[in-house]
Amino acid sequence: MADLEKLTMDEAAQAMLKKAAAEGIETIWDRAEKMKPCPIGEEGACCRLCAQGPCRVPKPKKAKEGEVQKKQAVGLCGATPETIVARNFARMIAAGTSAHNDHSRGVALLFKEVAHGRTQGYAIKDVTKLRTVARDWDVAITVGEGDDVKPRPKEAIAQELADKVLLAFGQQSGELPYVARAPKKRQEIWRKEGIVPRGCDIEVVELMHRTHMGVDQDYKNLMKQGARCALSDGWGGSMISTDLQDIMFGCPVPTASEINLGVLKEDHVNIIIHGHEPLLPEMITVAVQEPEMIQYAQSKGAKGIQLAGMCCSANEILMRHGVPVAGNYLHQELAIITGALDALVVDVQCIFQSLANVAKCYHTKLITTDPRARIEGESVYIPYDDHHALDVARKVVREAIDNFPNRRAPVMIPAESHPTIVGFSYETIRYLLGGSIRGSYYTLNDNVIGGRIRGVAGVVGCNNCRTTQDSSHMTVIKELLKNDVIVLSTGCAAMAAGKYGLLTPESAVKYCGPGLAEICETVGIPPVLHMGACVDNSRILMAATACVKAGGLGTDISDLPAVGCAPEWMSEKAIAIGQYFVSSGVYVVFGVTFPSTGSDILTDYLGQGMDEIYGGRWDFEADPEEMAKKLIARIDQARKKLGIDKARERVLYDMAMRRELEEAARAAEEV
Ligand code: MSK
């Protein structure tokens, strides 16, 4: 048991690991025990870019007294450690950005088909958001002139919007339209540095070219393109997919649900959706509720159908439909080990190849659905098709139902599951803080200025089997809450918060300092706001921008007492996300390990160097308590610069004072 507690703090996961051991099933933790990370690769100091290597350039050990100090090795081509580490780091940014932007392209292509009425099952659900987004793309939302002005039909707006959005992927010059959403001062920094992203694809391609053998060999120049590429994700692909998904599937609003393996039901057909594409899951959510489908499940001896999710496909249908979540990244094998999972339906990203083997040990069908992500040994491939999405969804659900009678292993579903309130989109937070009429982030700023809320922290990212599952997330989050720092969360970090009860309004009294607890109680919100999937980190960028525009907290994102961290990150997407937050002016700390430690020169540049340019910086801290301290220290530093560091009585702002602050913010915007 002691060892299990080192692997995961989640009791449901511990129970499943015991079952796995008893049944002879290998999991990621077993493989992690056998395979230690390569120390040189871990710190980014291995170059595999040509066939003359790999060249390893670790830092030489410090010579003992009397010994001659060994010289720092360089690559065969003469590449210095800082160039090698920077190229590896940049390639992580490119890969992460490509994952988000390629996802986004798929969403945009579906959006075009929906706009033309050529799909099955989809619709334009959020017309208000369609009109808001259309303005940012210079798409008219009215027709006629003078007294004859009428709202333009939503289909016409969507069709034009779809064409403009799709062009942004292949755009070769100019600026991505969402750049204009950022505070003016931020845009100027990007322009001055020459890193405004031109299109969603070009920045990835150029970064891959520049990291090819013998091209860009100046780490600072490489990191500039790294910033430009990452911005094409945060203020490009990710933002586009979040917006279009909201328009088609509905903008999230507070929704109740449950999280952890206990959401599975022994007497139901259990289906888990796993990955990052909400397109098919949207239709599966419809299919499992159809009376004929429920009757079909009953005809096979089940009481009904239990749909659940995992990773970010889960976050998408959780936020919009309250579909429960069976767990975060490290739960994927464990869900099969329950013996109760009839189908694991996967799309793209964060999916273990081992699922095929684990599924074979049970009766679970591993259903792949995306031509970009096949798995050798998959049970069945049912490709998604946006013109017949509901039919495809029905086929997937029938596969699961047909598999229900085949259960053979002893079923053991852990009891753990926790209620959660999710669905805090940028728009919902604005509404909750200011109401529908005068909706604004000002109330949040007001409480930050008054000191009830010390600051804002984004806690995002994955699980990593090299650290105790969820433990760093929980330590950092609890420490922040205790210090009156409100937490915005996405991805597997948000799921972790849900598993231990931090996504309920009631948890505020237990975990928050008095100021934050009072705010949460008054507004009726949890102290950790679940804002969605990995692509929804763009919602955090929008929230930060809204704080700047509401006034009173400076004129740029870098002025805000706001920070970010990924205590248990593991994926390249996390590096892309970190880079776009740093380039947007945020202090970002990563835990577990950091892929630049092979070069002190590059690590210093990612920290101090980027801070001097962008007012945001990278940092690495493996100890979660220390990480929380660093985050709070940066928040306090920002408060000091803003002159709001002294504890003071809350000032009740009247309309005139509020108007004055808003005008000051607007004036700063216009400069
Ligand atoms: S799913 S990228 S493990 S957050 Fe988005 Fe979780 Fe990280 Fe995948």
PDB file of N, CA and C in Angstrom, residues 431-461:
ATOM      1  N   TYR A 431     -20.543  36.857 -16.928  1.00  0.00           N
ATOM      2  CA  TYR A 431     -21.948  36.971 -16.554  1.00  0.00           C
ATOM      3  C   TYR A 431     -22.107  36.840 -15.032  1.00  0.00           C
ATOM      4  N   LEU A 432     -21.415  35.849 -14.452  1.00  0.00           N
ATOM      5  CA  LEU A 432     -21.561  35.623 -13.008  1.00  0.00           C
ATOM      6  C   LEU A 432     -21.055  36.818 -12.205  1.00  0.00           C
ATOM      7  N   LEU A 433     -20.013  37.456 -12.752  1.00  0.00           N
ATOM      8  CA  LEU A 433     -19.427  38.575 -12.003  1.00  0.00           C
ATOM      9  C   LEU A 433     -20.202  39.873 -12.193  1.00  0.00           C
ATOM     10  N   GLY A 434     -20.820  40.015 -13.345  1.00  0.00           N
ATOM     11  CA  GLY A 434     -21.426  41.319 -13.580  1.00  0.00           C
ATOM     12  C   GLY A 434     -22.874  41.291 -14.030  1.00  0.00           C
ATOM     13  N   GLY A 435     -23.439  40.097 -14.215  1.00  0.00           N
ATOM     14  CA  GLY A 435     -24.817  40.024 -14.689  1.00  0.00           C
ATOM     15  C   GLY A 435     -24.877  40.261 -16.192  1.00  0.00           C
ATOM     16  N   SER A 436     -26.026  39.993 -16.785  1.00  0.00           N
ATOM     17  CA  SER A 436     -26.120  40.051 -18.247  1.00  0.00           C
ATOM     18  C   SER A 436     -26.092  41.476 -18.770  1.00  0.00           C
ATOM     19  N   ILE A 437     -26.517  42.442 -17.963  1.00  0.00           N
ATOM     20  CA  ILE A 437     -26.583  43.822 -18.462  1.00  0.00           C
ATOM     21  C   ILE A 437     -25.216  44.482 -18.411  1.00  0.00           C
ATOM     22  N   ARG A 438     -24.617  44.501 -17.193  1.00  0.00           N
ATOM     23  CA  ARG A 438     -23.329  45.189 -17.089  1.00  0.00           C
ATOM     24  C   ARG A 438     -22.191  44.164 -16.917  1.00  0.00           C
ATOM     25  N   GLY A 439     -22.352  43.023 -17.582  1.00  0.00           N
ATOM     26  CA  GLY A 439     -21.352  41.966 -17.475  1.00  0.00           C
ATOM     27  C   GLY A 439     -19.951  42.490 -17.735  1.00  0.00           C
ATOM     28  N   SER A 440     -19.056  42.261 -16.810  1.00  0.00           N
ATOM     29  CA  SER A 440     -17.706  42.783 -16.947  1.00  0.00           C
ATOM     30  C   SER A 440     -16.829  42.026 -15.977  1.00  0.00           C
ATOM     31  N   TYR A 441     -15.511  42.066 -16.233  1.00  0.00           N
ATOM     32  CA  TYR A 441     -14.591  41.458 -15.274  1.00  0.00           C
ATOM     33  C   TYR A 441     -14.244  42.449 -14.173  1.00  0.00           C
ATOM     34  N   TYR A 442     -14.937  43.579 -14.183  1.00  0.00           N
ATOM     35  CA  TYR A 442     -14.552  44.582 -13.210  1.00  0.00           C
ATOM     36  C   TYR A 442     -14.681  44.090 -11.767  1.00  0.00           C
ATOM     37  N   THR A 443     -15.748  43.322 -11.502  1.00  0.00           N
ATOM     38  CA  THR A 443     -15.959  42.858 -10.122  1.00  0.00           C
ATOM     39  C   THR A 443     -14.758  42.034  -9.646  1.00  0.00           C
ATOM     40  N   LEU A 444     -14.222  41.234 -10.558  1.00  0.00           N
ATOM     41  CA  LEU A 444     -13.039  40.456 -10.196  1.00  0.00           C
ATOM     42  C   LEU A 444     -11.881  41.402  -9.882  1.00  0.00           C
ATOM     43  N   ASN A 445     -11.665  42.380 -10.775  1.00  0.00           N
ATOM     44  CA  ASN A 445     -10.581  43.351 -10.546  1.00  0.00           C
ATOM     45  C   ASN A 445     -10.777  44.076  -9.217  1.00  0.00           C
ATOM     46  N   ASP A 446     -12.021  44.461  -8.974  1.00  0.00           N
ATOM     47  CA  ASP A 446     -12.359  45.194  -7.759  1.00  0.00           C
ATOM     48  C   ASP A 446     -11.917  44.409  -6.529  1.00  0.00           C
ATOM     49  N   ASN A 447     -12.183  43.104  -6.552  1.00  0.00           N
ATOM     50  CA  ASN A 447     -11.816  42.272  -5.411  1.00  0.00           C
ATOM     51  C   ASN A 447     -10.320  42.018  -5.336  1.00  0.00           C
ATOM     52  N   VAL A 448      -9.653  42.030  -6.494  1.00  0.00           N
ATOM     53  CA  VAL A 448      -8.197  41.892  -6.483  1.00  0.00           C
ATOM     54  C   VAL A 448      -7.582  43.173  -5.915  1.00  0.00           C
ATOM     55  N   ILE A 449      -8.089  44.314  -6.391  1.00  0.00           N
ATOM     56  CA  ILE A 449      -7.570  45.604  -5.908  1.00  0.00           C
ATOM     57  C   ILE A 449      -7.809  45.720  -4.404  1.00  0.00           C
ATOM     58  N   GLY A 450      -8.982  45.320  -3.968  1.00  0.00           N
ATOM     59  CA  GLY A 450      -9.336  45.414  -2.546  1.00  0.00           C
ATOM     60  C   GLY A 450      -8.626  44.380  -1.686  1.00  0.00           C
ATOM     61  N   GLY A 451      -7.984  43.388  -2.320  1.00  0.00           N
ATOM     62  CA  GLY A 451      -7.189  42.439  -1.557  1.00  0.00           C
ATOM     63  C   GLY A 451      -7.932  41.190  -1.104  1.00  0.00           C
ATOM     64  N   ARG A 452      -9.222  41.115  -1.376  1.00  0.00           N
ATOM     65  CA  ARG A 452      -9.904  39.868  -0.982  1.00  0.00           C
ATOM     66  C   ARG A 452      -9.394  38.710  -1.821  1.00  0.00           C
ATOM     67  N   ILE A 453      -9.195  38.980  -3.089  1.00  0.00           N
ATOM     68  CA  ILE A 453      -8.525  37.996  -3.952  1.00  0.00           C
ATOM     69  C   ILE A 453      -7.098  38.506  -4.163  1.00  0.00           C
ATOM     70  N   ARG A 454      -6.130  37.655  -3.787  1.00  0.00           N
ATOM     71  CA  ARG A 454      -4.732  38.095  -3.891  1.00  0.00           C
ATOM     72  C   ARG A 454      -4.266  38.077  -5.345  1.00  0.00           C
ATOM     73  N   GLY A 455      -4.752  37.107  -6.086  1.00  0.00           N
ATOM     74  CA  GLY A 455      -4.352  37.005  -7.483  1.00  0.00           C
ATOM     75  C   GLY A 455      -5.074  35.852  -8.153  1.00  0.00           C
ATOM     76  N   VAL A 456      -4.678  35.605  -9.396  1.00  0.00           N
ATOM     77  CA  VAL A 456      -5.319  34.558 -10.195  1.00  0.00           C
ATOM     78  C   VAL A 456      -4.226  33.613 -10.691  1.00  0.00           C
ATOM     79  N   ALA A 457      -4.499  32.300 -10.597  1.00  0.00           N
ATOM     80  CA  ALA A 457      -3.510  31.331 -11.095  1.00  0.00           C
ATOM     81  C   ALA A 457      -4.184  30.330 -12.015  1.00  0.00           C
ATOM     82  N   GLY A 458      -3.572  30.105 -13.163  1.00  0.00           N
ATOM     83  CA  GLY A 458      -4.010  29.017 -14.031  1.00  0.00           C
ATOM     84  C   GLY A 458      -3.233  27.773 -13.636  1.00  0.00           C
ATOM     85  N   VAL A 459      -3.929  26.721 -13.234  1.00  0.00           N
ATOM     86  CA  VAL A 459      -3.259  25.443 -12.940  1.00  0.00           C
ATOM     87  C   VAL A 459      -3.765  24.446 -13.977  1.00  0.00           C
ATOM     88  N   VAL A 460      -2.881  24.049 -14.866  1.00  0.00           N
ATOM     89  CA  VAL A 460      -3.317  23.275 -16.029  1.00  0.00           C
ATOM     90  C   VAL A 460      -2.385  22.074 -16.242  1.00  0.00           C
ATOM     91  N   GLY A 461      -2.693  21.308 -17.277  1.00  0.00           N
ATOM     92  CA  GLY A 461      -1.767  20.263 -17.708  1.00  0.00           C
ATOM     93  C   GLY A 461      -2.129  18.870 -17.223  1.00  0.00           C
TER      94      GLY A 461
END
